[in-house]
Each structure stands twice: as C-alpha cells, then as structure tokens.
Coordinates of C-alpha atoms and ligand atoms in Angstrom, one line a residue:
X1 CA -133.7 231.7 -85.5
X2 CA -133.1 234.3 -82.7
X3 CA -136.2 236.3 -83.5
X4 CA -138.2 233.0 -83.1
X5 CA -136.4 231.8 -80.1
X6 CA -137.0 235.2 -78.5
X7 CA -140.4 235.6 -79.5
X8 CA -141.1 231.8 -78.3
X9 CA -139.6 232.7 -75.0
X10 CA -141.7 235.8 -74.5
X11 CA -144.8 233.6 -74.9
X12 CA -143.5 231.2 -72.3
X13 CA -142.5 234.3 -70.2
X14 CA -145.6 235.5 -70.2
X15 CA -147.2 232.6 -69.0
X16 CA -144.5 232.3 -66.3
X17 CA -145.1 236.1 -65.4
X18 CA -148.4 235.0 -64.6
X19 CA -147.6 232.7 -61.6
X20 CA -144.0 233.1 -61.0
X21 CA -141.0 235.9 -60.4
X22 CA -138.5 237.8 -62.4
X23 CA -135.5 235.8 -61.4
X24 CA -137.0 232.9 -63.8
X25 CA -137.5 235.4 -66.5
X26 CA -134.2 236.5 -66.6
X27 CA -132.8 233.0 -66.8
X28 CA -135.0 232.6 -70.0
X29 CA -134.2 235.6 -71.6
X30 CA -130.5 234.9 -71.3
X31 CA -131.5 231.8 -72.6
X32 CA -132.8 233.2 -75.8
X33 CA -129.7 235.2 -75.9
X34 CA -127.5 232.3 -75.9
X35 CA -129.4 230.8 -78.7
X36 CA -129.1 234.1 -80.5
X37 CA -125.7 234.3 -80.2
X38 CA -125.4 230.8 -81.8
X39 CA -126.8 232.4 -84.9
X40 CA -124.4 235.4 -84.8
X41 CA -121.7 232.6 -84.5
X42 CA -122.8 231.0 -87.2
X43 CA -122.7 234.1 -89.5
X44 CA -119.3 234.1 -88.9
X45 CA -118.8 230.5 -89.9
X46 CA -121.1 231.0 -93.0
X47 CA -119.2 234.1 -94.4
X48 CA -116.2 232.2 -94.2
X49 CA -117.6 230.1 -96.7
X50 CA -118.2 232.7 -99.2
X51 CA -115.1 234.9 -98.6
X52 CA -111.6 234.1 -98.1
X53 CA -111.0 237.2 -95.6
X54 CA -113.7 237.9 -93.0
X55 CA -112.7 240.6 -90.7
X56 CA -116.0 240.9 -88.8
X57 CA -119.6 239.9 -89.0
X58 CA -121.9 242.2 -87.2
X59 CA -125.7 242.2 -86.7
X60 CA -127.3 244.9 -89.2
X61 CA -130.3 246.6 -89.9
X62 CA -133.9 246.3 -88.1
X63 CA -136.3 244.0 -90.2
X64 CA -138.8 242.0 -88.4
X65 CA -138.3 238.7 -90.1
X66 CA -135.1 237.4 -91.1
X67 CA -131.2 238.0 -89.7
X68 CA -129.0 240.3 -91.5
X69 CA -125.1 241.0 -91.0
X70 CA -122.7 243.3 -92.7
X71 CA -119.6 241.3 -93.3
X72 CA -116.3 243.3 -93.7
X73 CA -113.5 241.7 -95.6
X74 CA -110.6 243.8 -95.8
X75 CA -111.6 246.9 -98.0
X76 CA -115.1 245.3 -99.0
X77 CA -118.3 245.3 -97.5
X78 CA -121.2 242.4 -97.8
X79 CA -124.6 241.6 -96.3
X80 CA -125.0 238.3 -95.2
X81 CA -128.6 237.2 -94.4
X82 CA -130.5 234.2 -92.9
X83 CA -133.9 233.8 -94.1
X84 CA -136.1 232.9 -91.3
X85 CA -137.2 229.3 -91.9
X86 CA -140.5 229.3 -90.0
X87 CA -141.8 231.9 -92.3
X88 CA -140.1 231.0 -95.6
X89 CA -140.8 227.1 -95.8
X90 CA -139.4 227.0 -99.1
X91 CA -136.4 229.1 -99.3
X92 CA -135.2 227.3 -102.7
X93 CA -138.4 229.1 -103.9
X94 CA -137.7 232.4 -102.6
X95 CA -134.0 232.2 -103.9
X96 CA -135.0 231.4 -107.3
X97 CA -137.5 233.9 -107.6
X98 CA -134.8 236.5 -106.8
X99 CA -132.3 234.9 -109.2
X100 CA -135.0 235.5 -111.7
X101 CA -136.1 238.9 -111.0
X102 CA -132.7 240.5 -110.5
X103 CA -131.5 238.6 -113.8
X104 CA -134.5 240.2 -115.8
X105 CA -133.9 243.6 -114.1
X106 CA -129.9 243.5 -114.7
X107 CA -130.6 242.7 -118.4
X108 CA -133.0 245.6 -118.7
X109 CA -130.6 248.2 -116.6
X110 CA -127.7 247.0 -118.9
X111 CA -129.8 247.4 -122.2
X112 CA -131.0 250.9 -121.1
X113 CA -127.6 252.4 -119.6
X114 CA -128.5 252.0 -115.8
X115 CA -126.1 250.6 -113.3
X116 CA -126.8 246.6 -112.8
X117 CA -124.5 246.5 -109.8
X118 CA -126.0 249.4 -107.9
X119 CA -129.9 249.5 -108.9
X120 CA -130.6 246.1 -107.9
X121 CA -129.2 243.5 -105.7
X122 CA -126.5 240.8 -106.9
X123 CA -126.4 237.5 -105.2
X124 CA -122.9 236.2 -104.9
X125 CA -121.9 232.4 -105.0
X126 CA -120.0 230.4 -101.9
X127 CA -116.4 229.5 -102.6
X128 CA -117.6 226.1 -103.7
X129 CA -120.1 227.6 -106.1
X130 CA -123.3 227.2 -104.1
X131 CA -125.8 230.4 -104.4
X132 CA -127.3 229.6 -100.7
X133 CA -126.0 227.6 -98.0
X134 CA -128.7 225.8 -95.4
X135 CA -127.5 225.4 -91.6
X136 CA -128.6 222.8 -89.4
X137 CA -131.4 224.9 -88.0
X138 CA -132.9 224.8 -91.4
X139 CA -132.0 228.5 -92.1
X140 CA -130.9 229.3 -95.7
X141 CA -128.2 232.0 -96.2
X142 CA -127.2 234.2 -98.9
X143 CA -124.7 237.0 -99.6
X144 CA -124.6 240.2 -101.5
X145 CA -122.2 242.8 -102.3
X146 CA -123.1 246.1 -99.9
X147 CA -124.2 248.6 -102.0
X148 CA -121.8 251.5 -101.1
X149 CA -122.5 254.7 -100.1
X150 CA -126.1 253.9 -99.3
X151 CA -128.3 253.7 -96.1
X152 CA -131.9 252.8 -95.5
X153 CA -134.3 254.9 -93.6
X154 CA -136.5 253.6 -90.9
X155 CA -139.0 256.5 -90.1
X156 CA -140.7 258.9 -92.5
X157 CA -138.2 261.4 -94.1
X158 CA -138.7 264.5 -96.4
X159 CA -141.2 264.5 -98.9
X160 CA -138.4 264.7 -101.7
X161 CA -136.9 261.6 -100.2
X162 CA -140.4 259.9 -100.2
X163 CA -141.2 260.9 -103.6
X164 CA -137.7 259.4 -104.7
X165 CA -138.5 256.3 -102.5
X166 CA -141.9 256.0 -104.4
X167 CA -140.1 256.5 -107.8
X168 CA -138.0 253.6 -107.2
X169 CA -140.6 251.0 -106.2
X170 CA -142.5 252.2 -109.5
X171 CA -139.6 252.0 -111.4
X172 CA -139.0 248.4 -110.1
X173 CA -142.4 247.4 -110.8
X174 CA -142.1 249.0 -114.5
X175 CA -138.9 247.0 -115.0
X176 CA -141.0 244.0 -114.2
X177 CA -144.1 245.0 -116.4
X178 CA -142.9 242.2 -119.1
X179 CA -141.8 239.8 -116.7
X180 CA -143.5 236.2 -117.0
X181 CA -145.2 236.1 -113.6
X182 CA -146.3 232.4 -114.2
X183 CA -142.3 232.1 -113.5
X184 CA -142.3 233.1 -109.9
X185 CA -142.9 230.8 -107.2
X186 CA -145.9 231.5 -104.6
X187 CA -143.5 231.6 -101.7
X188 CA -146.0 233.0 -99.1
X189 CA -149.5 231.8 -100.0
X190 CA -152.2 234.0 -99.3
X191 CA -149.5 236.9 -97.9
X192 CA -152.1 239.5 -99.0
X193 CA -155.3 237.8 -98.8
X194 CA -156.6 240.2 -96.1
X195 CA -160.1 238.4 -95.7
X196 CA -157.9 235.2 -94.4
X197 CA -155.6 237.3 -92.4
X198 CA -158.9 238.5 -90.5
X199 CA -159.9 234.9 -90.4
X200 CA -156.5 234.2 -88.5
X201 CA -157.0 236.9 -86.0
X202 CA -160.5 235.4 -85.4
X203 CA -159.2 232.1 -84.6
X204 CA -156.2 233.6 -82.6
X205 CA -158.7 235.8 -80.4
X206 CA -161.1 232.4 -79.8
X207 CA -157.7 230.5 -78.8
X208 CA -156.5 233.3 -76.7
X209 CA -153.5 231.0 -75.8
X210 CA -151.4 233.7 -73.8
X211 CA -154.6 235.1 -72.1
X212 CA -154.1 238.2 -73.7
X213 CA -157.7 238.9 -75.4
X214 CA -159.8 240.5 -72.8
X215 CA -157.3 243.5 -72.5
X216 CA -157.5 244.1 -76.2
X217 CA -161.2 243.6 -76.9
X218 CA -161.6 247.3 -77.9
X219 CA -158.8 247.2 -80.4
X220 CA -160.0 243.8 -81.8
X221 CA -163.6 245.1 -82.0
X222 CA -162.3 248.2 -83.9
X223 CA -160.6 245.8 -86.4
X224 CA -163.7 243.8 -86.6
X225 CA -165.9 246.9 -87.4
X226 CA -163.8 247.2 -90.7
X227 CA -163.8 244.0 -92.3
X228 CA -165.7 245.7 -95.5
X229 CA -162.0 246.9 -96.3
X230 CA -160.3 243.3 -96.6
X231 CA -163.6 241.9 -98.4
X232 CA -163.5 244.9 -100.7
X233 CA -159.8 244.5 -101.2
X234 CA -160.2 240.9 -102.1
X235 CA -163.0 241.3 -104.5
X236 CA -161.0 244.1 -106.4
X237 CA -157.6 242.3 -106.5
X238 CA -159.6 239.4 -107.9
X239 CA -160.5 241.5 -110.9
X240 CA -157.1 242.9 -111.4
X241 CA -154.7 240.8 -113.8
X242 CA -151.5 239.8 -111.4
X243 CA -148.1 241.3 -111.9
X244 CA -144.7 240.5 -110.3
X245 CA -144.9 242.6 -107.3
X246 CA -142.4 243.2 -104.3
X247 CA -145.3 242.9 -101.4
X248 CA -143.2 244.6 -98.8
X249 CA -142.7 248.1 -99.9
X250 CA -141.6 249.9 -96.9
X251 CA -139.6 252.5 -96.6
X252 CA -136.6 250.8 -95.2
X253 CA -136.6 248.3 -98.2
X254 CA -135.0 250.9 -100.5
X255 CA -131.9 252.4 -100.5
X256 CA -130.8 255.7 -100.8
X257 CA -127.6 257.1 -102.1
X258 CA -125.8 259.1 -99.4
X259 CA -124.7 262.0 -101.3
X260 CA -127.8 262.6 -103.7
X261 CA -130.5 261.4 -101.2
X262 CA -132.0 259.8 -103.9
X263 CA -133.4 256.5 -103.9
X264 CA -131.1 253.9 -105.9
X265 CA -132.2 250.4 -105.3
X266 CA -135.3 248.4 -104.1
X267 CA -134.0 245.4 -101.8
X268 CA -135.6 242.7 -99.6
X269 CA -136.9 240.7 -102.5
X270 CA -137.9 237.6 -100.6
X271 CA -141.7 238.8 -100.9
X272 CA -141.4 239.2 -104.5
X273 CA -144.6 237.0 -106.1
X274 CA -147.3 237.3 -108.4
X275 CA -149.6 240.0 -106.8
X276 CA -151.9 242.8 -107.2
X277 CA -149.9 246.0 -107.6
X278 CA -152.3 248.3 -105.5
X279 CA -150.8 246.8 -102.5
X280 CA -147.6 247.7 -103.4
X281 CA -148.5 251.3 -103.9
X282 CA -150.8 251.0 -100.5
X283 CA -148.0 249.5 -98.6
X284 CA -145.6 252.1 -99.6
X285 CA -148.3 254.9 -98.4
X286 CA -148.6 252.8 -95.4
X287 CA -145.2 252.9 -94.4
X288 CA -143.9 256.2 -96.2
X289 CA -146.5 258.7 -95.4
X290 CA -146.9 257.9 -92.0
X291 CA -145.5 260.9 -89.8
X292 CA -143.9 258.6 -87.2
X293 CA -142.7 254.9 -86.6
X294 CA -144.6 251.9 -86.9
X295 CA -143.4 251.4 -83.1
X296 CA -144.9 254.6 -81.8
X297 CA -148.4 254.2 -79.9
X298 CA -150.0 256.8 -82.3
X299 CA -149.9 257.8 -85.9
X300 CA -150.8 260.3 -88.4
X301 CA -151.4 260.0 -92.2
X302 CA -149.4 263.0 -93.6
X303 CA -151.2 264.4 -96.3
X304 CA -148.0 266.0 -98.0
X305 CA -146.2 262.5 -97.7
X306 CA -148.9 261.2 -99.2
X307 CA -149.0 263.3 -102.1
X308 CA -145.2 262.8 -102.4
X309 CA -145.3 259.2 -102.6
X310 CA -148.1 259.2 -104.9
X311 CA -146.6 261.5 -107.2
X312 CA -143.2 259.5 -107.4
X313 CA -145.1 256.2 -107.7
X314 CA -147.2 257.3 -110.4
X315 CA -144.8 259.4 -112.3
X316 CA -142.8 256.0 -112.6
X317 CA -145.5 253.5 -113.3
X318 CA -149.2 255.5 -114.1
X319 CA -148.2 255.0 -117.9
X320 CA -148.4 251.1 -117.5
X321 CA -151.4 251.0 -114.9
X322 CA -154.7 250.1 -116.2
X323 CA -158.0 252.1 -115.3
X324 CA -158.9 249.5 -112.8
X325 CA -155.5 249.5 -111.0
X326 CA -155.3 253.3 -111.0
X327 CA -159.1 253.9 -109.4
X328 CA -158.2 251.3 -106.9
X329 CA -155.1 252.5 -105.3
X330 CA -156.4 254.3 -102.4
X331 CA -158.5 251.0 -101.5
X332 CA -154.7 249.4 -101.5
X333 CA -153.6 251.9 -99.1
X334 CA -156.4 251.5 -96.6
X335 CA -156.3 247.6 -97.2
X336 CA -152.1 247.6 -96.3
X337 CA -152.6 249.5 -93.3
X338 CA -155.9 247.3 -92.0
X339 CA -153.9 244.1 -92.8
X340 CA -150.7 245.0 -91.0
X341 CA -152.6 246.2 -88.1
X342 CA -154.9 242.8 -87.9
X343 CA -151.3 240.9 -88.4
X344 CA -149.8 242.6 -85.5
X345 CA -152.8 242.1 -83.4
X346 CA -153.0 238.3 -84.3
X347 CA -149.3 238.2 -83.5
X348 CA -149.8 239.4 -80.1
X349 CA -152.6 237.4 -79.5
X350 CA -150.5 234.1 -80.4
X351 CA -147.7 235.1 -78.3
X352 CA -145.2 237.0 -80.9
X353 CA -144.6 233.8 -82.8
X354 CA -143.8 235.9 -86.1
X355 CA -142.6 239.5 -86.0
X356 CA -139.4 239.9 -84.0
X357 CA -140.5 242.0 -80.9
X358 CA -138.4 244.1 -78.4
X359 CA -140.8 244.1 -75.6
X360 CA -144.0 241.9 -74.6
X361 CA -146.3 244.5 -76.0
X362 CA -144.3 245.3 -78.8
X363 CA -147.2 244.1 -81.2
X364 CA -149.7 245.5 -79.5
X365 CA -148.2 249.2 -80.1
X366 CA -147.7 248.0 -83.6
X367 CA -151.5 247.2 -83.7
X368 CA -152.4 250.4 -82.3
X369 CA -150.2 252.2 -84.4
X370 CA -151.7 250.9 -87.8
X371 CA -155.2 251.4 -86.3
X372 CA -154.5 255.0 -85.4
X373 CA -153.2 255.5 -89.0
X374 CA -156.2 253.7 -90.3
X375 CA -158.6 256.0 -88.5
X376 CA -156.6 259.2 -89.6
X377 CA -156.8 258.0 -93.2
X378 CA -160.3 257.4 -92.9
X379 CA -161.0 261.2 -91.4
X380 CA -158.6 262.7 -94.3
X381 CA -160.5 260.2 -96.9
X382 CA -161.7 263.1 -99.1
X383 CA -158.7 265.0 -99.2
X384 CA -156.4 262.0 -100.0
X385 CA -159.1 261.0 -103.0
X386 CA -158.6 264.9 -104.4
X387 CA -154.9 264.7 -104.1
X388 CA -154.7 261.2 -105.9
X389 CA -157.1 261.9 -108.7
X390 CA -155.2 265.3 -109.2
X391 CA -151.9 263.3 -109.6
X392 CA -153.3 260.7 -111.7
X393 CA -155.3 263.5 -113.9
X394 CA -152.0 265.5 -114.4
X395 CA -149.6 262.4 -114.9
X396 CA -151.8 260.0 -117.1
X397 CA -154.3 262.4 -118.6
X398 CA -158.2 261.5 -118.5
X399 CA -158.5 258.0 -117.3
Ligands
ADP401 P1 -135.2 242.1 -93.7 O1 -135.8 241.3 -94.6 O2 -135.0 241.4 -92.2 O3 -136.1 243.3 -93.3 P2 -133.4 243.3 -95.4 O4 -133.2 242.7 -96.7 O5 -134.5 244.4 -95.4 O6 -133.9 242.4 -94.5 O7 -132.1 244.1 -95.1 C1 -132.1 244.7 -93.7 C2 -131.4 246.1 -93.7 O8 -130.0 245.9 -94.3 C3 -131.9 247.0 -94.8 O9 -132.9 247.8 -94.3 C4 -130.7 247.8 -95.3 O10 -130.4 249.0 -94.2 C5 -129.5 246.8 -95.3 N1 -129.1 246.2 -96.6 C6 -129.9 245.1 -96.9 N2 -129.2 244.8 -98.0 C7 -128.4 245.7 -98.5 C8 -127.3 245.8 -99.5 N3 -127.0 245.0 -100.5 N4 -126.4 247.0 -99.5 C9 -126.5 247.8 -98.3 N5 -127.5 247.6 -97.5 C10 -128.1 246.8 -97.5
GN1_402 C1 -142.0 242.7 -92.2 O1 -138.9 242.1 -93.3 P1 -139.5 243.4 -92.9 O2 -139.3 243.8 -91.9 O3 -139.2 244.0 -94.2 C2 -143.1 241.6 -93.0 C3 -144.0 242.6 -93.9 C4 -144.8 243.7 -92.8 C5 -143.5 244.5 -92.1 C6 -144.1 245.4 -91.3 C7 -142.3 238.6 -94.8 O4 -141.2 243.3 -93.3 O5 -145.0 242.1 -94.4 O6 -145.5 244.4 -93.4 O7 -142.7 243.5 -91.5 N1 -142.6 240.8 -93.8 C8 -142.9 239.7 -93.9 O8 -143.2 246.4 -90.8 O9 -144.1 239.2 -93.2
MG403 MG1 -136.5 245.0 -95.0

C-alpha cells in the first residue's frame, strides 16, 4: 500500500507541480508517508497474529512491488510480507502456487539429502492456523522463517557469485522439471507477453495522462524501433512447451550464504507460474550480467558476467533443456531487457502506478538503463552468441 499510495501521490504531485508551489508538494508527501506508516503499524499487529513474542518489525529489502519486514522475536528472525493487492489480484492463487511449489521442492530435497529448511522457503501458519491473513486494505500477509546467515545482493557481484546464483536458479527449475504445471494458477496473465507490453506502452503514450510523453519521445522511439524482439520472443515461446518457471529471476531474488558466498535459496516465489524457460535465463542475464545497478542512468552488459551466468545456469539445467530452448536462450535475454525497459517507460508515462519509485524520474532512469543495456547487448551480440554456443557445446555436447 505504501508503494501505491506513494506512486499515486507522485502522479498527483506532478499535476500540482505544473501549476502550484512546493508547499503543497510537502503536504502530499507527508500524507503518503502517514499512510505508509499505517502499513508499518499493521505489520506489527499482523506479526503478533503469527508469533507470541514480537520484539521489532522493521521494513526490509528493496523489492519494487511488495512490502517486506524483518521481524525479531526473541532470538529468532522472520520475514513478514504484504502482497501488493493492486498487482496480485488473486493472492489466494499466489499462495496456493507457493505452497505447492515449495512442497514439491521440499520433498525432493529430503529425498536427495538437501536441506529443506535452507534451500527453499517455508510458509508458516498464524497462531490460529491460517497460512495468510488479509488486512482491511485487501493486502494479504504471510510469514517465512528468515534463512539465517544469508544475504541478498542488489547489484552485480563477482563472476563466481553470479555463476552460483545462476546455478541456484537452474537447480530451482530442475527441481520443478517434473512438476505438473497444470496445477499452477496463472496469477499474472500475460506477464511475459512482450507484445502486449508494447501495446500497453503505445496506449500509455497516446493517453499521456501525466503530460510526460514529449520529453521521452526519443526513448519511446528507440523501444518502438525494436518491436521485432517482442514479436520474435512471443513466436518462439509459443512453440516451446511450458514449464513451472520463476518469472522474476533477478539477483536480489536469491539468497547467498554469508560464509561461503554460495547461492543457497531462490526466493520471491509470487510470480511462479507456467512459463517459457528462456525468460528465466533471460531475466537472470538482464539482472546479473549488468555491470551496474538497474537504477543507474547507464548500463553495460559485462561479457564475463554473461559467461558466468550462462555457465552456472546451463550446468544445472542444460541436461533437461530441449534444442529449441537452448537455441533461444539469447533471445530470452534480449527480450527480458527489452520488456523491462518497456514496462518502466510505460509506468513513467502512466504516473508511476506500478513500480515503487524514490523520485519522479526513477522509472525513466530505469527505462534508460534497460535501453543502454540492450544497445550494449546488441553491439556485443556476436561475441555473446559465441560464448553461449561454447558453453552449451561443452556442457550438453553437440546439440
Ligand atoms: P519483493 O517481492 O518485494 O522483491 P522479496 O521476497 O524478494 O520481496 O524479499 C525482499 C528481500 O527480503 C530479499 O531481497 C531478501 O533480502 C530478503 N528476504 C526475503 N525472504 C527472505 C528469507 N526467507 N530469509 C532471509 N531473507 C529474506
Ligand atoms: C519487480 O518484486 P521485484 O522487485 O523482485 C517485478 C519484476 C521486474 C523487476 C525489475 C511482480 O520485481 O517483474 O522484472 O521488479 N515484479 C513484478 O526490477 O512485477
Ligand atoms: Mg524480490
């Protein structure tokens, strides 16, 4: 709620900025903060429905969608989260998907000598037995044990850490290789329908509700010059059998062991649905092979990190990937960079109603960042192809 209230206020703020003075802006920001504080207060009350002792409940992490809190309870820690109700319209479906997928992974970890408490998330019941609790704003809350001695990284890290993150994402997909995908609800219809994402951008540009289009016409044109990426990606995905996919394989969605710096657990399972595996590989490249943060104005695709992610992912999963999947991995990377850029620009034009933002140009900066990453990937395309073919050849043999 804090995010959507803040972003709604940014939009109102923008309109007011055009014709009014700064005093009103401050009042509106304070209003947003007050409503945000209500969610923080609700977090304490909700935590008490799960735990007998709650020492503190503190905002945690940098996710763009949900509200996350670290809960301290005597000598134990927990992660309390509120699903964003304007993004997840069927939180019941989200929770069912997570319960099924984590249950499946736990059974396989137990059977193969893995650690079911550390290598996947565990949904905890409230004191009255409910697995999730809805607040009066329609937000659904759930609690996980905090996986001890781990951390998540926001920006690109060493090649060995990227390789380990990729292996962890690959292992996640491998553990779900035999999951009956028809048991997964489609919680976010069209999530990786890049063609539809482009259509939404076109609509946002036409409507131009915040009067921002003129100032970003060049950026918009750069995305519209590349709609072939969206069409090709959707065509190829249409020919690939769906798997249980994560759909949000960014670096901060994997936890690393603080001692070994090895990736141990894939988190943020809200987007797990049926999908095309090349988007999971692709989103991982987008996030883990970028030399700088998604929030910086420029971006470079680091060929060493690209190679590290590809090695880790294919080592873990390459053995079960089909020829069609293997030969479309690079397309997945181009498509995910493109898709995220299109989504950030759309949100900028619509007045920052989806992603949490820290400043009025945040989404535009992110869109420019993705465009820079895409241009750099295009310039390095031949090199990336060679690297990827070499890795596929050495891991999976002649395919
Ligand atoms: P969002 O959907 O908002 O991105 P995430 O589920 O990714 O939220 O969680 C946000 C951050 O919280 C993660 O990047 C990670 O740092 C931390 N986190 C989430 N779940 C756990 C957990 N079970 N144990 C330890 N840290 C966690
Ligand atoms: C969001 O929730 P978070 O921050 O892990 C978004 C992803 C984007 C990502 C870009 C449900 O992920 O699709 O790729 O931001 N999640 C949703 O950083 O829209
Ligand atoms: Mg996350």
